[in-house]
Short mmCIF file of C-alpha atoms in Angstrom, two decimals:
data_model
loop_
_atom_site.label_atom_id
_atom_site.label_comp_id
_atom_site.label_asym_id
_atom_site.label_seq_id
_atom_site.Cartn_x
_atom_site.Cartn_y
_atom_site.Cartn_z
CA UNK K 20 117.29 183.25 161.25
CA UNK K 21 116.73 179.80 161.07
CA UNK K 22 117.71 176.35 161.98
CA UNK K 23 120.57 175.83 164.84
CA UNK K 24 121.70 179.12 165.23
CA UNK K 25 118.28 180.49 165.67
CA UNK K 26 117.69 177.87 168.31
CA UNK K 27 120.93 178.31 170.25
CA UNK K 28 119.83 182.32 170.22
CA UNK K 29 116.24 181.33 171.41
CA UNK K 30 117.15 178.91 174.17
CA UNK K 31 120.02 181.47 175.74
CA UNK K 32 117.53 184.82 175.40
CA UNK K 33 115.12 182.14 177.64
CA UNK K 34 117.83 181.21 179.92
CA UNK K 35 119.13 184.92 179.99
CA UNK K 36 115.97 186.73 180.86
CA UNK K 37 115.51 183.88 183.45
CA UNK K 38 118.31 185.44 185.21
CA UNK K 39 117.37 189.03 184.84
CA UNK K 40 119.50 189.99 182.21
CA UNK K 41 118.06 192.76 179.58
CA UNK K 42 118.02 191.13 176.66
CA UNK K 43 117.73 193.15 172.78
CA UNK K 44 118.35 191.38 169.70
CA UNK K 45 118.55 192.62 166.24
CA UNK K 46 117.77 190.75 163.44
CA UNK K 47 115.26 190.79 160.18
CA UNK K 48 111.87 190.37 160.55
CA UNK K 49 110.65 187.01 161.23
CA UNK K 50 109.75 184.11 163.26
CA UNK K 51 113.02 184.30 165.01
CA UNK K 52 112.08 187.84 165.86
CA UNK K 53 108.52 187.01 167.30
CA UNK K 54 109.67 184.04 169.35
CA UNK K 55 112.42 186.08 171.23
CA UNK K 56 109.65 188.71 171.80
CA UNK K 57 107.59 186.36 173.50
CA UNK K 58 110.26 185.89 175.77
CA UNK K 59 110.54 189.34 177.16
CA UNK K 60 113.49 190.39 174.55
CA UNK K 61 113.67 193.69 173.17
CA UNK K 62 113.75 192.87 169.47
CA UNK K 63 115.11 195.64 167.01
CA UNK K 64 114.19 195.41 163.40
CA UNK K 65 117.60 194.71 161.45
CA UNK K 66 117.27 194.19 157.75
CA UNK K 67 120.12 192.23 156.42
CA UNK K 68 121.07 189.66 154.10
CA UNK K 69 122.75 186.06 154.71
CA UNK K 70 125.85 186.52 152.90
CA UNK K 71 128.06 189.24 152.64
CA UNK K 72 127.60 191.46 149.75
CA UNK K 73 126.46 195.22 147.77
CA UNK K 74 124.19 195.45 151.29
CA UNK K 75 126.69 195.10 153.89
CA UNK K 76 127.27 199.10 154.38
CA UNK K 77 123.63 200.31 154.53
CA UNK K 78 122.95 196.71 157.35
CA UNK K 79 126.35 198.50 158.87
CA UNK K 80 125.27 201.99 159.21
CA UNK K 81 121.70 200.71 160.76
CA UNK K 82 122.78 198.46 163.17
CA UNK K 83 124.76 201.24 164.13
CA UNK K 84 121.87 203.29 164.72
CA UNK K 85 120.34 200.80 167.11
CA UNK K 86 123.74 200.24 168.35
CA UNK K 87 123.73 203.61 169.56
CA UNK K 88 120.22 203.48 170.78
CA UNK K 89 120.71 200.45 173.34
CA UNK K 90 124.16 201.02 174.12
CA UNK K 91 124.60 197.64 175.54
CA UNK K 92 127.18 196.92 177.83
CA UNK K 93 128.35 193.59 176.28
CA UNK K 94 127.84 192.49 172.41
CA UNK K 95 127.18 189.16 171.55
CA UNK K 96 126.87 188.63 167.68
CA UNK K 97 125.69 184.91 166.51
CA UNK K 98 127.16 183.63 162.74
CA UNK K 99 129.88 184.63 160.58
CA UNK K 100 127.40 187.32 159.07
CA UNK K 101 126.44 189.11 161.75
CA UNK K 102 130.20 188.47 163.51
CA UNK K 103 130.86 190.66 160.48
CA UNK K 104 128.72 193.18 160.43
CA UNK K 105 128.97 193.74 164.47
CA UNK K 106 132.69 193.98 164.52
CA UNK K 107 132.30 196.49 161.38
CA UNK K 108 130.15 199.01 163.34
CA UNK K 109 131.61 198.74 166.63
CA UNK K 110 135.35 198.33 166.02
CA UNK K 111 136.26 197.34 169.34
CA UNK K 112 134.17 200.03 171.47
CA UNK K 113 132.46 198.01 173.23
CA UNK K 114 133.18 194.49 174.70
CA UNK K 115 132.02 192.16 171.89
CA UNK K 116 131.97 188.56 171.77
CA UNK K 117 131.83 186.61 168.55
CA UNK K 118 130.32 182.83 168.22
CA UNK K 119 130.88 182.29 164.75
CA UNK K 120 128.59 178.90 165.05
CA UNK K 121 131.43 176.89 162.23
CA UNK K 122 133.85 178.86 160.58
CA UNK K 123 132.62 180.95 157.43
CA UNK K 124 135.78 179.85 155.52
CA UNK K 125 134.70 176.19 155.98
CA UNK K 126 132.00 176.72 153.88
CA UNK K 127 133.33 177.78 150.43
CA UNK K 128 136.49 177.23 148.86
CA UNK K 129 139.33 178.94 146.94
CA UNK K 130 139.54 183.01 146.83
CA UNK K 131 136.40 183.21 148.50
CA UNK K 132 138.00 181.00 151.61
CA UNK K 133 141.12 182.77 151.77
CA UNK K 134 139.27 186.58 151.92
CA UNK K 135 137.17 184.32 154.87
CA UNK K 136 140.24 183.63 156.58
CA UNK K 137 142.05 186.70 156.24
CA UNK K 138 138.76 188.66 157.74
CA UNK K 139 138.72 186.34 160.67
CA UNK K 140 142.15 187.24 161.77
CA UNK K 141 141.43 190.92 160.97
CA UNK K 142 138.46 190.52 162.65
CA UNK K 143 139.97 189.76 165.94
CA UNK K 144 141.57 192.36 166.93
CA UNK K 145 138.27 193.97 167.55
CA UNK K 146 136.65 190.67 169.16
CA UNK K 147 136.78 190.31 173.67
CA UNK K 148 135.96 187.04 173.21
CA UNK K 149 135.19 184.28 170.61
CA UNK K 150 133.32 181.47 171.85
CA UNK K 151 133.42 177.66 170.04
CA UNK K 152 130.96 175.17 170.77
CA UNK K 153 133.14 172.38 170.32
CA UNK K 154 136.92 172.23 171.13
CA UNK K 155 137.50 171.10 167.32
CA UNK K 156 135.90 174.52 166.02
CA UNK K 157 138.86 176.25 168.70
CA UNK K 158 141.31 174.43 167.49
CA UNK K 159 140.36 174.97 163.40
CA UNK K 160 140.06 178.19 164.50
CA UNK K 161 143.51 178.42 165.64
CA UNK K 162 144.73 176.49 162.36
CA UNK K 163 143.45 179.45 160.79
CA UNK K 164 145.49 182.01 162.61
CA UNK K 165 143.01 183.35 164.40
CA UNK K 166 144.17 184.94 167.54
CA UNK K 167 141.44 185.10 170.34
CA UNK K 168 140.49 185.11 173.91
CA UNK K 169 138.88 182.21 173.45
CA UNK K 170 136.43 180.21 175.53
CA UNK K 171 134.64 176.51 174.21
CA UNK K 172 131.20 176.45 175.43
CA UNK K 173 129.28 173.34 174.07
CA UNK K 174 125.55 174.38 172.67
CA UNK K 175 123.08 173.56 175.62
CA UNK K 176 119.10 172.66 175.30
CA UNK K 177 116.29 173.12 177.59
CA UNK K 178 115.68 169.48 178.72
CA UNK K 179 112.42 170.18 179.94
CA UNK K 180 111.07 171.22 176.50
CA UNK K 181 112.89 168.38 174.55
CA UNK K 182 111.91 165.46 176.67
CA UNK K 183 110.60 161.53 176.03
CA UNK K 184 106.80 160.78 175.24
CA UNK K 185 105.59 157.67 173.70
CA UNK K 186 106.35 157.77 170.09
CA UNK K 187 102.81 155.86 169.00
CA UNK K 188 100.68 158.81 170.63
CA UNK K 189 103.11 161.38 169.20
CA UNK K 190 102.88 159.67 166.01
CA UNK K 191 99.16 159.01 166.36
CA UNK K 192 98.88 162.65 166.51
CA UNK K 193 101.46 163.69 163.37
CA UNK K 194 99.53 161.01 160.76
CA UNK K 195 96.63 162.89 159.87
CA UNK K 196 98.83 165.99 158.99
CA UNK K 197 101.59 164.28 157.61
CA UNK K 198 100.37 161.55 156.06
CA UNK K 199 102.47 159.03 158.10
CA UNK K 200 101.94 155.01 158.56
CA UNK K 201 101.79 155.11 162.97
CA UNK K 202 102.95 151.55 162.45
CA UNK K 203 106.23 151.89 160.25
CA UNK K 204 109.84 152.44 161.36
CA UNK K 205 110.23 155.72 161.28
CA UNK K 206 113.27 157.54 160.54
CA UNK K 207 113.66 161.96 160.88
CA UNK K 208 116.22 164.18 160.08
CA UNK K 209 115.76 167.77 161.25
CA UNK K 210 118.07 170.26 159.49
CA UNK K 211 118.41 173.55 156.70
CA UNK K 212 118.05 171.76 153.32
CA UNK K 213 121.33 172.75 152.15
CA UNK K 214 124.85 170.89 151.52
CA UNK K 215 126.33 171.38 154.85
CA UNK K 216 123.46 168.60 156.10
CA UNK K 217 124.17 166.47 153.71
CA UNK K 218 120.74 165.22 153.19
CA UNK K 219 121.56 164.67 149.55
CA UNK K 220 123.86 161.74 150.58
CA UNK K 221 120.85 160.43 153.04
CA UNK K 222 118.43 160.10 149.85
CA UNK K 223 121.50 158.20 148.13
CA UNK K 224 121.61 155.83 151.37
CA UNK K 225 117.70 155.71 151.46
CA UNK K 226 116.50 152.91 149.15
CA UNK K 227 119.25 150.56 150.23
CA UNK K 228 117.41 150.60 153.80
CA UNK K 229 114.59 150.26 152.37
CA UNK K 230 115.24 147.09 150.96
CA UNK K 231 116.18 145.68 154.08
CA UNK K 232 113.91 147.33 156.21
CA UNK K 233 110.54 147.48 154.31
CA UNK K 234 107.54 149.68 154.35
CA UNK K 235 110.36 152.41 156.73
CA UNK K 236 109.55 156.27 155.93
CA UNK K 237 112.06 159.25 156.27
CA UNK K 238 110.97 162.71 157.36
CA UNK K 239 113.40 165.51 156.24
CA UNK K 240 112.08 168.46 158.72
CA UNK K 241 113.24 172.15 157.36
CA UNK K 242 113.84 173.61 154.05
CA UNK K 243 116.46 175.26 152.58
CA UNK K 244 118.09 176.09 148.77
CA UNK K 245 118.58 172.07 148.21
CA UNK K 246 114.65 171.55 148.66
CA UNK K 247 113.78 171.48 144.85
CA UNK K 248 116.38 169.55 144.18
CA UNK K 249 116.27 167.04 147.03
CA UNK K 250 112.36 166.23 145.85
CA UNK K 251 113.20 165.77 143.05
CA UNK K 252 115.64 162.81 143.94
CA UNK K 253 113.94 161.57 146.58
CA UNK K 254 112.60 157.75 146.55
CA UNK K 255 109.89 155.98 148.00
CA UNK K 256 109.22 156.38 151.30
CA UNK K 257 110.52 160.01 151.71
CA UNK K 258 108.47 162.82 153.29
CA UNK K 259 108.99 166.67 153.57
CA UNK K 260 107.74 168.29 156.11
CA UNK K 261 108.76 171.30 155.60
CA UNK K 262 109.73 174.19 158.29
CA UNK K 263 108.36 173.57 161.48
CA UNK K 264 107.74 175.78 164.58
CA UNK K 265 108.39 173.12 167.07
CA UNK K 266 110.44 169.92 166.21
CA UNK K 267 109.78 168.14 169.25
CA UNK K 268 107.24 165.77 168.28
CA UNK K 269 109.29 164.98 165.49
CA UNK K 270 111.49 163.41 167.29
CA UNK K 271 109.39 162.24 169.83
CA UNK K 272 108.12 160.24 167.24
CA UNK K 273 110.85 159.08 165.85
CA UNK K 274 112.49 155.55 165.75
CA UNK K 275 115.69 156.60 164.65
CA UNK K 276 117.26 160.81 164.07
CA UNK K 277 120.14 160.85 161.80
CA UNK K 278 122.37 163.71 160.73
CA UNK K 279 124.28 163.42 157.79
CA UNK K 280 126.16 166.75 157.88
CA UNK K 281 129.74 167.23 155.65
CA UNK K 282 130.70 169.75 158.76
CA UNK K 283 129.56 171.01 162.08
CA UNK K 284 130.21 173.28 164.55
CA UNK K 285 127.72 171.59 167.13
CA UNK K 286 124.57 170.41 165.85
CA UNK K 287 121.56 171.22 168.02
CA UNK K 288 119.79 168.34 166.09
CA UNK K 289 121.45 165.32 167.85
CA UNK K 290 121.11 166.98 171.45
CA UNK K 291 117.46 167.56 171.08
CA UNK K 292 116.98 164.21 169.90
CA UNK K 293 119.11 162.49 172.38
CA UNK K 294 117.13 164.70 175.62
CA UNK K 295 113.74 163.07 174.15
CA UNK K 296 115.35 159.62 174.32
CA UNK K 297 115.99 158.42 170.58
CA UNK K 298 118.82 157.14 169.27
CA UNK K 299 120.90 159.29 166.79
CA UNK K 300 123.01 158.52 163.51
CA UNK K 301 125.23 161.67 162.89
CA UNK K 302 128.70 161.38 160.51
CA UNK K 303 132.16 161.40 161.69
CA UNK K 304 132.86 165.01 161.61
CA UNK K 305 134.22 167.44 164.62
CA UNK K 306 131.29 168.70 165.54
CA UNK K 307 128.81 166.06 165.48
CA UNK K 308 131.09 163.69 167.12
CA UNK K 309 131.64 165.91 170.13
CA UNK K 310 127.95 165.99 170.82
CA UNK K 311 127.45 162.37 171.65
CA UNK K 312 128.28 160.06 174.47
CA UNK K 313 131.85 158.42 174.32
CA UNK K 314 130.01 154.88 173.91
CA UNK K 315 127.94 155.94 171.43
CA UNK K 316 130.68 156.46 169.07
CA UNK K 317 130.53 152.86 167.88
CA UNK K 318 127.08 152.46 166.98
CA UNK K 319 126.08 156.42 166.16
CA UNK K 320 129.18 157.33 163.68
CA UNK K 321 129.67 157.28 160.28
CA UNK K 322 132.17 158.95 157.57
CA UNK K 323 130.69 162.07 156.36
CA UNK K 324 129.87 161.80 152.47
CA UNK K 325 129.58 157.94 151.80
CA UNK K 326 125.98 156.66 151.31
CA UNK K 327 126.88 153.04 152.12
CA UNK K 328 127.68 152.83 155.48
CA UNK K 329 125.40 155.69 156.31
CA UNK K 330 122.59 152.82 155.52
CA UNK K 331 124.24 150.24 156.82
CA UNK K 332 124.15 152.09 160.25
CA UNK K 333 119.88 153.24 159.91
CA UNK K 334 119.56 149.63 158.50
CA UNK K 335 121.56 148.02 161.78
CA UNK K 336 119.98 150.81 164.23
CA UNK K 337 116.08 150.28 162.94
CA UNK K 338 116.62 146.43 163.22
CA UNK K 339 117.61 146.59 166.51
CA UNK K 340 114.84 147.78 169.45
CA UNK K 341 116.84 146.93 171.87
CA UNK K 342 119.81 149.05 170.41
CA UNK K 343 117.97 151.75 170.18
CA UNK K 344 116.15 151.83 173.51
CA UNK K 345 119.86 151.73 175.45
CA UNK K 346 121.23 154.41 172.93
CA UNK K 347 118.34 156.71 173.66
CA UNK K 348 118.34 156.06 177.60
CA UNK K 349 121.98 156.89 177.49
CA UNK K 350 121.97 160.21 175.78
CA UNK K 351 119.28 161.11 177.48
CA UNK K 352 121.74 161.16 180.66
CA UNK K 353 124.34 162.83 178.53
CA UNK K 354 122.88 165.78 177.61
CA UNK K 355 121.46 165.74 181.56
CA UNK K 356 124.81 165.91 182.18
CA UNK K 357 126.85 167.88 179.65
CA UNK K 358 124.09 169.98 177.72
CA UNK K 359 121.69 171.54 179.69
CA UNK K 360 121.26 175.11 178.57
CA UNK K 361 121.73 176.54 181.87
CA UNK K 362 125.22 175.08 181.91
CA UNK K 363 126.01 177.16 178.88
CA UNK K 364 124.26 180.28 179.32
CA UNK K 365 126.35 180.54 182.79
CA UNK K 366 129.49 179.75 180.80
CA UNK K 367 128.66 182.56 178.63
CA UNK K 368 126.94 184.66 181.95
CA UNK K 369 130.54 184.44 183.73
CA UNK K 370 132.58 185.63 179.91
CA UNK K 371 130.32 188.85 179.50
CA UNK K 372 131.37 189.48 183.61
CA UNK K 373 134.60 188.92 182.90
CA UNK K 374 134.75 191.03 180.19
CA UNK K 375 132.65 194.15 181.79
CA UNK K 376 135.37 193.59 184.89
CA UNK K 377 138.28 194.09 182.50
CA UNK K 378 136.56 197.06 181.00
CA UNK K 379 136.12 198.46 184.04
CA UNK K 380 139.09 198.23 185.53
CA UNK K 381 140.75 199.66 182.63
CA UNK K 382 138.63 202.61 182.83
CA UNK K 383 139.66 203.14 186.37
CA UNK K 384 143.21 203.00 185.64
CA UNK K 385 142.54 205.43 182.32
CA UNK K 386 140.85 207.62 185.03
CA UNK K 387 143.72 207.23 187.78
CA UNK K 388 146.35 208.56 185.30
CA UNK K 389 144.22 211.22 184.07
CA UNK K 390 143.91 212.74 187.45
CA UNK K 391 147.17 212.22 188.24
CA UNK K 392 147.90 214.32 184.59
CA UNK K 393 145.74 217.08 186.11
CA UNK K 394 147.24 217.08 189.52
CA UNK K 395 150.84 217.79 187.90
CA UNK K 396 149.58 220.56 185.60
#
């Protein structure tokens, strides 16, 4: 309901209902809900949980109800939780396509991985098509055993919405409600608190930039369980901002973006900050790394997990203007390029037609024989 899945749901429900496509979603209430329903989507309330658990029947036997209420021709369910609970109610019946947004069993460990696992290659059998947005989440995916039509469609953004604008007016702007300096470095990271992000390791790297890079702020945008605890370790020169609506401005404003996550499937984060021209920092993991620019690899990566050369890389980036104004021109042209939403909602356009023109000409062969059946009788 939040963070990069939300926004990859948003931005696809715009480009879908751009092309005339009848668009319902179910999910909880919530801002999610009301932002798709400003979009012309036919939003269904769905009241489930995050994780599996005691609830997952009852959120089974509703979305079944407005399963049966729609009856869409094509079912496209976003995260391992709702990749669950879709496949649960529909078994198969109708062409559904599963984008499980990083693989559920990469975020626990032990019993509770294996059960993962084993559900994603259950799972399958009931899944048209599973759809990776990065060809290092296909290929853990097949590590797993999981046996799938599949089809790797990076995560697109609208580059009209997430566009350049002179950071001191942007900034200019932010101070008075965020309490920020217009004339220090500034450095954002926009992300769930949580441990995938890894922002705990960017408050260990924070105070050696600061040391070398004086009077420079960091802006965590979003919250999340680690919140509480993330405050309280925080140094000098850290500010929350808290949840916001619309991150653009954060990272119009921003000197530097950096990403610390410990896994990825594709961050949004570092494509919305390299279409408004800024320079990213992201760590060396598959999903992150896929999102950049092959000669940004250099300068922009880092191992995932090790506070040290996470600062050294802010600390080189922020000392270096001219660095960071070549960086952001190129990824700018990279996401131009590679990760403009309408790119991916075709992608995922020509699967569902695919899919509806393998359906249908099953039917018609279930329908030849049954004549055929009738004409012998």
């Amino acid at each position: 309901m939040d963070g990069g899945v939300a926004g990859v749901v948003t931005e696809l429900v715009r480009a879908q209902r751009a092309a005339g496509f009848v668009v319902t979603v179910a999910c909880p209430e919530g801002g999610l809900g009301q932002a798709l329903r400003e979009l012309g989507a036919d939003v269904r309330h769905w009241p489930a949980t995050r994780a599996p658990g005691p609830s997952l029947p009852g959120e089974v036997h509703r979305l079944a109800r407005v399963v049966d209420e729609v009856r869409p021709d094509v079912l496209h369910a976003h995260s391992a939780k709702a990749g669950l609970a879709a496949r649960l109610t529909v078994r198969g019946r109708i062409p559904t396509v599963f984008q499980p947004h990083a693989w559920s069993f990469e975020a626990v460990g032990g019993l509770t991985a294996a059960v993962a696992t084993a559900w994603e290659r259950w799972g399958a059998r009931w899944t048209a098509g599973v759809v990776c947005v990065s060809e290092a989440e296909h290929l853990r995916g097949l590590r797993a055993g999981v046996r799938a039509n599949w089809r790797v469609i990076p995560n697109g953004i609208d580059p009209a919405r997430f566009r350049p604008a002179a950071d001191d007016a942007v900034r200019a702007a932010l101070a008075p409600l965020a309490g920020l300096d217009p004339a220090a470095l500034l450095v954002v990271c926009v992300g769930r608190l949580c441990r995938q992000k890894g922002q705990d390791v960017l408050l260990e790297a924070w105070p050696s930039v600061l040391r070398r890079v004086p009077g420079a702020r960091l802006a965590l945008v979003g919250d999340g369980p680690q919140e509480r605890g993330l405050r309280h370790h925080a140094s000098e020169g850290v500010l929350f901002a808290g949840a916001v609506a619309n991150p653009v401005p954060w990272y119009q404003a921003a000197d530097l973006v950096v990403l610390p996550s410990r896994w990825e499937g594709m961050a949004l984060a570092p494509l919305e900050a390299m279409a408004c021209g800024r320079a990213v920092v992201v760590t060396d993991v598959a999903g992150a790394r896929e999102s950049l620019p092959p000669g940004h690899r250099a300068h922009c990566l880092v191992p995932a997990g090790r506070p040290r050369p996470l600062a050294d890389a802010l600390t080189r980036t922020l000392l270096d203007p001219s660095l960071r104004e070549s960086l952001g021109h190129q990824g700018r042209r990279h996401v131009l390029t590679a990760h403009d939403v309408r790119y991916s909602a075709e992608a995922v356009a020509d699967l569902y037609r695919e899919l509806l023109d393998a359906g249908s000409t099953v039917a018609h062969r279930a329908e030849h024989t049954e004549c055929r059946e009738r004409i012998r009788s």
